[in-house]
Structures are given as structure tokens and as C-alpha cells.
Amino acid sequence: MANINKHNGKTQHAEIAGAGFAGLTAAVALRQRGWSVRLHEKGPELRAFGAGIYLWHNGLRVLEGIGALEDVLNGSHTPPVYETWMHNKSVSRETFNGLPWRIMTRQHLHNAIANKALAEGVEIVVNSEVVAADPSGRITLASGEVREADLVIGADGVGSKVRDSIGFAQDRWISKDGLIRLLVPRKKKELGHGEWDNTIDMWNFWPRVQRILYSPCNDDELYLGFMAPADDPNGSRVPLKLESWVDMFPFLEPVLVEAAKHQTARYDRYETTKLDTWTRGRVAIIGDAAHAMCPAIAQGAGCAMVNAYSLARELEEIPDVEDGIRAWEKRMRPLTDRCQEITGEYAANRSLSLGNQFTARALETARYDPTRRVFSW
Ligand SMILES: Cc1cc2nc3c(=O)[nH]c(=O)nc-3n(C[C@H](O)[C@H](O)[C@H](O)COP(=O)(O)OP(=O)(O)OC[C@H]3O[C@@H](n4cnc5c(N)ncnc54)[C@H](O)[C@@H]3O)c2cc1C
């Protein structure tokens, strides 16, 4: 049940573009603080693109903060160990000193937050594309309709129209490597002897660069990430070129055969976006629209959710929207910038292949608890 939020005697209203992890989290957190919220999704239904996702302590605390943690924990998995292999030999086994982390399917996470949004009374409109926004608090939809709000949030992903229509200065770049992401059946028995409940980051640099990130999501589903440089026509090919992967990872053949059955997978390179500022007037840009980052340490969605949740918290303390969102950026931006920097470094240098790369610096964002504004572990 939402609180009653009033500023200058009036209930505050937010219009949000994009029902990804960032937009949904912001919608729930604002609604729980008494805002009326309309969330526009350009797609015809609420769904998450991709296969699996890692969430760390920071993202899990957001889920706890909005009341969706139980739903996410049911049907997801924490591997006993995070292993790194080089040329099929273990180079590190990490447990992060007890820091909580979890793997799940993207749809599982998306469903949990979307269900919470609906239960809290967020108005979700699908087939509703936001094509422009104005710092005075107006959005324009593809239909031509114009809507006004106290707060406009651009959570419309890396190609954000809200951001670009306002003209935020931005740096954007793209990685040399990319990934095909697929969900396949676990096939634990067929894989034979091995610690198949672990995450295993399997690197190969010879005779060519190919990596598989092996990530169990639950008892039935396995998330496989197939990484190869963009200029490798074999490794980046969809559907998978089965022989090329079996050749490098023969012990994974039962699940590779399943992966090669997917006809519609996508090879994605990693995009990075850095803005001069995340706010303009009554408009705040959140998630990948503001700070897309390489997935080296799996923090893009975690940061998106933390910043979305923190935005609602800041506005609870500073109800004047323009002051509140400026204070939010000041509080949250340095942590996100440092995370973006390390993910960029790790991706460029393929540092994770060395093993033992989840250093205190790499885990800084993961250790943040936005519900208490402290670092744990
Ligand atoms: C290969 C890879 C692996 C990753 N792994 C992880 C991981 O393990 N852990 C992690 O934390 N992060 C990971 N990330 C990052 C994570 O996926 C993103 O940071 C996260 O999905 C961003 O969420 P978002 O809501 O900002 O954007 P998006 O997920 O892009 O959602 C944007 C939404 O807005 C909608 N939309 C777009 N334009 C409009 C418009 N004009 N009007 C209305 N709606 C619109 C879209 O349809 C979509 O629903 C990974 C990224 C990649 C590329």
C-alpha cells in the first residue's frame, strides 16, 4: 500500500520511459513513497531481453527494500564457488568472504519486480514509446500525445530517446569483445563428474580467444555466455558454430548441443555511455541510458537498480524535484563512475582471465547497501 506523498499540498506524479530493471525499480520505489506513477514500455509486453543475470549484495538489498526479495530468491541459485579456468585448468576459486550474490534468469527477476509494480498500483502502459522529453517535465509519446509530470525519468536503455531528445553531452564507446547469451537445460548427469553447481568462467586464449561463462540459474536452467572477439566470424556466429565451441570445450558437449539449437540468439558487444550530467530540470536519466557499462563484473543492472531506488529515497528527503534529483546525482554518481571505470579496464585487458580479480576495488559497488547507505563486508 503506497504512502500519501504530497509536496506543496499536491500528490507528485512521475512519468517513466522504459520498463527494464531500472524503470520498474524506480516506479515501485516512488509508488511506495506515495507518488502516482505511469510507466511507458515501448514493447508489446513486459519482458526482459537476454538469458541469465548475476545480482550482488547491492541489487539484493534493493529487492529487499521494495519487498521483492523472496520472490527472486525462490527459483534462483547461489553457486558454492566462483571458479576461473584458463585453458581448462582452475586458476582461482572465490567465495567473496560471504558477500551475498545470486544468479537467475532475467525473466525471473523481471517478473518479480513487474509483479510488485502492479501490486503497488503503478500504471503500466505497453506499446507506448516515449519519443521526447523536456526539462520542464513533459514527455511526448509516439502517438503524439503529450503528458506532464513533476518528474520525468528516462530509463529507456542504452539508446535512450529521452536522453537524446534533451541533448545531454555524452561519451559512448563499444568493446572489442562480445557475447552470445543463451539458456539451456542443466544436463548435470550428462556432464558427468564435476562441480557443476559452481559458476565457472572458462577462458581460452589459444589457438583463438573463446570464453564460456557457465552459470547455473536454478535446478533446471543453465545460462551460458559465449564470448569471442567481434572480428572472429566463427566465435561470433549465430546460431552457434557447434564444432568451434566443442573443439575448445569438449567436456561441455551435452549443453553445447542444446545451445546450438537456438536459431534466434544475438551476438552483443558491450556498450559504455557516460553523460556530462544525469539530470536536467525535472528529468533524471537512470540505468543504461545514463551509465551503460561493460558486464565484466556484472554490475550494470545492480547499479541501475541501486540508483533507481536511491532516487526515490532522495526525493523522500528532498521533495523539491529539481533539488532532490541533483542531490541524488551528487550522492550516487562517484560510486557508479568508479564501477564503470573498472569494468572498462577489465573488459579492455580481459583481466578476469587471470583469476582472483574480485578485489576490494572491484567489489566496491557490490558491497553497497542502499537501504542503509553503508558498505558491508
Ligand atoms: C552481455 C551482458 C551481460 C550482462 N550481465 C549482467 C549481470 O550479470 N548483472 C548485471 O547487473 N548487469 C548485467 N548486464 C547489464 C544489464 O543488462 C543492464 O545494465 C540492465 O539491463 C540495464 O537496465 P535498464 O532498465 O537501464 O535498461 P534496459 O534493460 O535496456 O531496459 C530498457 C527498457 O526500456 C524500453 N524502451 C526503450 N526505449 C523506449 C522508449 N523510447 N519508450 C519506452 N520504452 C522504451 C525497452 O524496451 C526496455 O524494456 C549485462 C549486460 C550485457 C550486455
XYZ file of N, CA, C and O and ligand atoms in Angstrom, residues 17-23 40-43 47 52-56 106 110 128-131 155-162 179 181 223 268-270 286-289 292-293 295 298-304, ligand 1:
257
model
N 9.934 6.431 -18.714
C 10.085 5.752 -20.012
C 10.936 4.514 -19.813
O 12.090 4.618 -19.385
N 10.381 3.323 -20.100
C 11.178 2.106 -20.089
C 10.913 1.210 -18.895
O 11.184 1.590 -17.758
N 10.374 0.003 -19.166
C 10.095 -0.962 -18.087
C 11.151 -2.053 -18.048
O 10.859 -3.243 -18.076
N 12.437 -1.643 -18.000
C 13.520 -2.576 -17.708
C 13.732 -2.598 -16.194
O 12.884 -2.123 -15.420
N 14.872 -3.127 -15.755
C 15.121 -3.230 -14.308
C 15.162 -1.848 -13.651
O 14.694 -1.676 -12.534
N 15.710 -0.848 -14.363
C 15.820 0.499 -13.783
C 14.443 1.142 -13.659
O 14.059 1.621 -12.578
N 13.679 1.156 -14.748
C 12.381 1.836 -14.738
C 11.403 1.191 -13.768
O 10.683 1.880 -13.034
N 5.880 3.823 -19.092
C 5.653 3.545 -20.522
C 6.673 2.539 -21.030
O 7.879 2.748 -20.871
N 6.202 1.475 -21.635
C 7.092 0.479 -22.243
C 6.784 0.428 -23.736
O 5.633 0.202 -24.111
N 7.829 0.586 -24.535
C 7.547 0.632 -25.982
C 7.202 -0.747 -26.546
O 6.503 -0.853 -27.558
N 7.667 -1.814 -25.879
C 7.377 -3.166 -26.359
C 5.920 -3.534 -26.129
O 5.222 -2.900 -25.334
N 8.748 -7.803 -20.784
C 9.675 -8.934 -20.842
C 11.112 -8.419 -20.797
O 11.393 -7.268 -21.102
N 20.556 -15.016 -18.593
C 20.670 -15.022 -17.136
C 21.260 -13.714 -16.647
O 21.691 -12.875 -17.442
N 21.275 -13.554 -15.325
C 21.846 -12.330 -14.759
C 22.393 -12.617 -13.363
O 21.824 -13.431 -12.621
N 23.502 -11.955 -13.026
C 24.084 -12.026 -11.682
C 23.628 -10.793 -10.915
O 23.697 -9.680 -11.436
N 23.164 -11.004 -9.686
C 22.935 -9.864 -8.796
C 23.802 -10.060 -7.569
O 23.991 -11.188 -7.091
N 24.300 -8.965 -7.073
C 25.165 -8.991 -5.898
C 24.420 -8.378 -4.723
O 23.254 -7.970 -4.854
N 16.818 -13.789 -16.418
C 16.390 -12.382 -16.481
C 14.878 -12.269 -16.337
O 14.369 -11.354 -15.697
N 12.752 -9.997 -13.736
C 11.835 -9.011 -14.312
C 10.412 -9.251 -13.804
O 9.715 -8.304 -13.397
N 3.833 1.784 -25.756
C 3.821 3.231 -25.523
C 5.260 3.736 -25.554
O 5.992 3.647 -24.567
N 5.657 4.248 -26.707
C 7.045 4.703 -26.859
C 7.141 6.190 -26.549
O 6.370 6.996 -27.073
N 8.097 6.533 -25.692
C 8.364 7.945 -25.409
C 9.385 8.414 -26.443
O 10.460 7.831 -26.564
N 9.051 9.452 -27.191
C 9.971 9.876 -28.252
C 10.736 11.149 -27.886
O 11.748 11.458 -28.503
N 14.434 5.883 -18.421
C 15.007 4.566 -18.087
C 14.891 3.708 -19.338
O 14.603 2.517 -19.268
N 15.117 4.347 -20.481
C 14.830 3.701 -21.763
C 16.088 3.142 -22.428
O 16.182 3.097 -23.658
N 17.028 2.689 -21.595
C 18.135 1.876 -22.088
C 19.199 2.665 -22.841
O 19.164 3.894 -22.935
N 20.127 1.897 -23.405
C 21.347 2.494 -23.958
C 21.059 3.436 -25.137
O 21.777 4.408 -25.352
N 19.966 3.204 -25.858
C 19.627 4.077 -26.995
C 18.603 5.142 -26.624
O 17.855 5.607 -27.490
N 18.575 5.550 -25.373
C 17.541 6.437 -24.803
C 17.115 7.635 -25.663
O 17.925 8.504 -25.998
N 15.824 7.703 -25.953
C 15.286 8.863 -26.685
C 15.052 10.039 -25.731
O 15.138 11.186 -26.138
N 14.726 9.718 -24.489
C 14.542 10.793 -23.507
C 15.856 11.578 -23.404
O 15.882 12.804 -23.518
N 29.325 -11.134 -26.786
C 28.831 -12.335 -26.120
C 27.513 -12.782 -26.744
O 26.672 -11.961 -27.082
N 24.310 -14.913 -25.553
C 23.757 -15.383 -24.268
C 22.587 -16.323 -24.505
O 21.660 -15.977 -25.239
N 22.630 -20.802 -17.667
C 22.919 -19.633 -18.509
C 24.331 -19.798 -19.044
O 25.285 -19.950 -18.276
N 26.090 -9.744 -28.878
C 26.076 -8.342 -28.417
C 27.459 -7.897 -28.004
O 28.120 -8.589 -27.211
N 27.890 -6.732 -28.487
C 29.105 -6.123 -27.934
C 28.708 -5.276 -26.728
O 27.538 -4.995 -26.521
N 29.686 -4.917 -25.909
C 29.372 -4.199 -24.666
C 29.478 -2.703 -24.917
O 30.526 -2.209 -25.322
N 18.358 7.354 -15.801
C 18.844 6.272 -14.935
C 19.172 5.011 -15.749
O 18.764 4.872 -16.896
N 19.885 4.084 -15.116
C 20.183 2.789 -15.742
C 21.114 2.937 -16.936
O 21.937 3.859 -16.998
N 20.978 2.027 -17.914
C 21.879 2.042 -19.067
C 21.793 3.343 -19.858
O 22.751 3.716 -20.534
N 20.677 4.023 -19.800
C 20.559 5.306 -20.502
C 21.601 6.289 -19.973
O 22.143 7.106 -20.710
N 25.525 2.932 -19.080
C 25.766 1.563 -19.573
C 27.238 1.241 -19.357
O 28.101 2.107 -19.517
N 27.512 -0.007 -18.962
C 28.907 -0.379 -18.677
C 29.180 -1.796 -19.149
O 28.242 -2.591 -19.335
N 29.984 -5.667 -18.962
C 29.494 -6.549 -17.907
C 30.599 -7.311 -17.165
O 30.305 -8.302 -16.500
N 29.649 -7.710 -13.764
C 28.199 -7.924 -13.625
C 27.547 -6.906 -12.685
O 26.930 -7.276 -11.681
N 27.693 -5.626 -13.007
C 27.141 -4.594 -12.133
C 26.184 -3.623 -12.825
O 25.655 -2.725 -12.173
N 25.946 -3.791 -14.138
C 25.099 -2.823 -14.846
C 23.700 -2.731 -14.264
O 23.214 -1.639 -13.932
N 23.046 -3.877 -14.123
C 21.682 -3.868 -13.597
C 21.691 -3.545 -12.103
O 20.809 -2.847 -11.595
N 22.717 -4.055 -11.392
C 22.828 -3.763 -9.958
C 22.902 -2.257 -9.733
O 22.159 -1.698 -8.914
N 23.775 -1.573 -10.473
C 23.890 -0.109 -10.327
C 22.594 0.573 -10.751
O 22.158 1.539 -10.119
N 21.977 0.067 -11.826
C 20.725 0.665 -12.305
C 19.662 0.605 -11.203
O 18.960 1.581 -10.932
C 26.287 -9.396 -22.151
C 25.759 -8.659 -20.960
C 25.700 -9.285 -19.716
C 25.259 -8.583 -18.590
N 25.226 -9.212 -17.382
C 24.856 -8.524 -16.274
C 24.829 -9.148 -14.993
O 25.089 -10.356 -14.869
N 24.496 -8.393 -13.910
C 24.165 -7.067 -14.018
O 23.873 -6.419 -13.001
N 24.132 -6.455 -15.228
C 24.466 -7.149 -16.347
N 24.427 -6.550 -17.569
C 23.946 -5.166 -17.662
C 22.420 -5.100 -17.607
O 21.861 -5.970 -18.567
C 21.936 -3.679 -17.865
O 22.722 -2.768 -17.126
C 20.475 -3.534 -17.450
O 19.658 -4.420 -18.165
C 20.025 -2.094 -17.680
O 18.672 -1.977 -17.346
P 17.832 -0.721 -17.841
O 16.486 -0.884 -17.237
O 18.591 0.523 -17.599
O 17.776 -0.859 -19.440
P 17.117 -1.951 -20.361
O 17.245 -3.303 -19.753
O 17.689 -1.741 -21.717
O 15.569 -1.593 -20.383
C 15.075 -0.509 -21.117
C 13.576 -0.721 -21.343
O 13.043 0.448 -21.955
C 12.266 0.091 -23.097
N 12.366 1.231 -24.009
C 13.417 1.549 -24.809
N 13.184 2.714 -25.440
C 11.962 3.152 -25.029
C 11.192 4.311 -25.310
N 11.647 5.258 -26.133
N 9.976 4.434 -24.708
C 9.523 3.462 -23.854
N 10.213 2.345 -23.557
C 11.430 2.191 -24.120
C 12.904 -1.199 -23.597
O 12.012 -1.956 -24.391
C 13.263 -1.893 -22.268
O 12.173 -2.607 -21.757
C 24.852 -7.227 -18.716
C 24.873 -6.600 -19.965
C 25.327 -7.310 -21.090
C 25.345 -6.606 -22.427
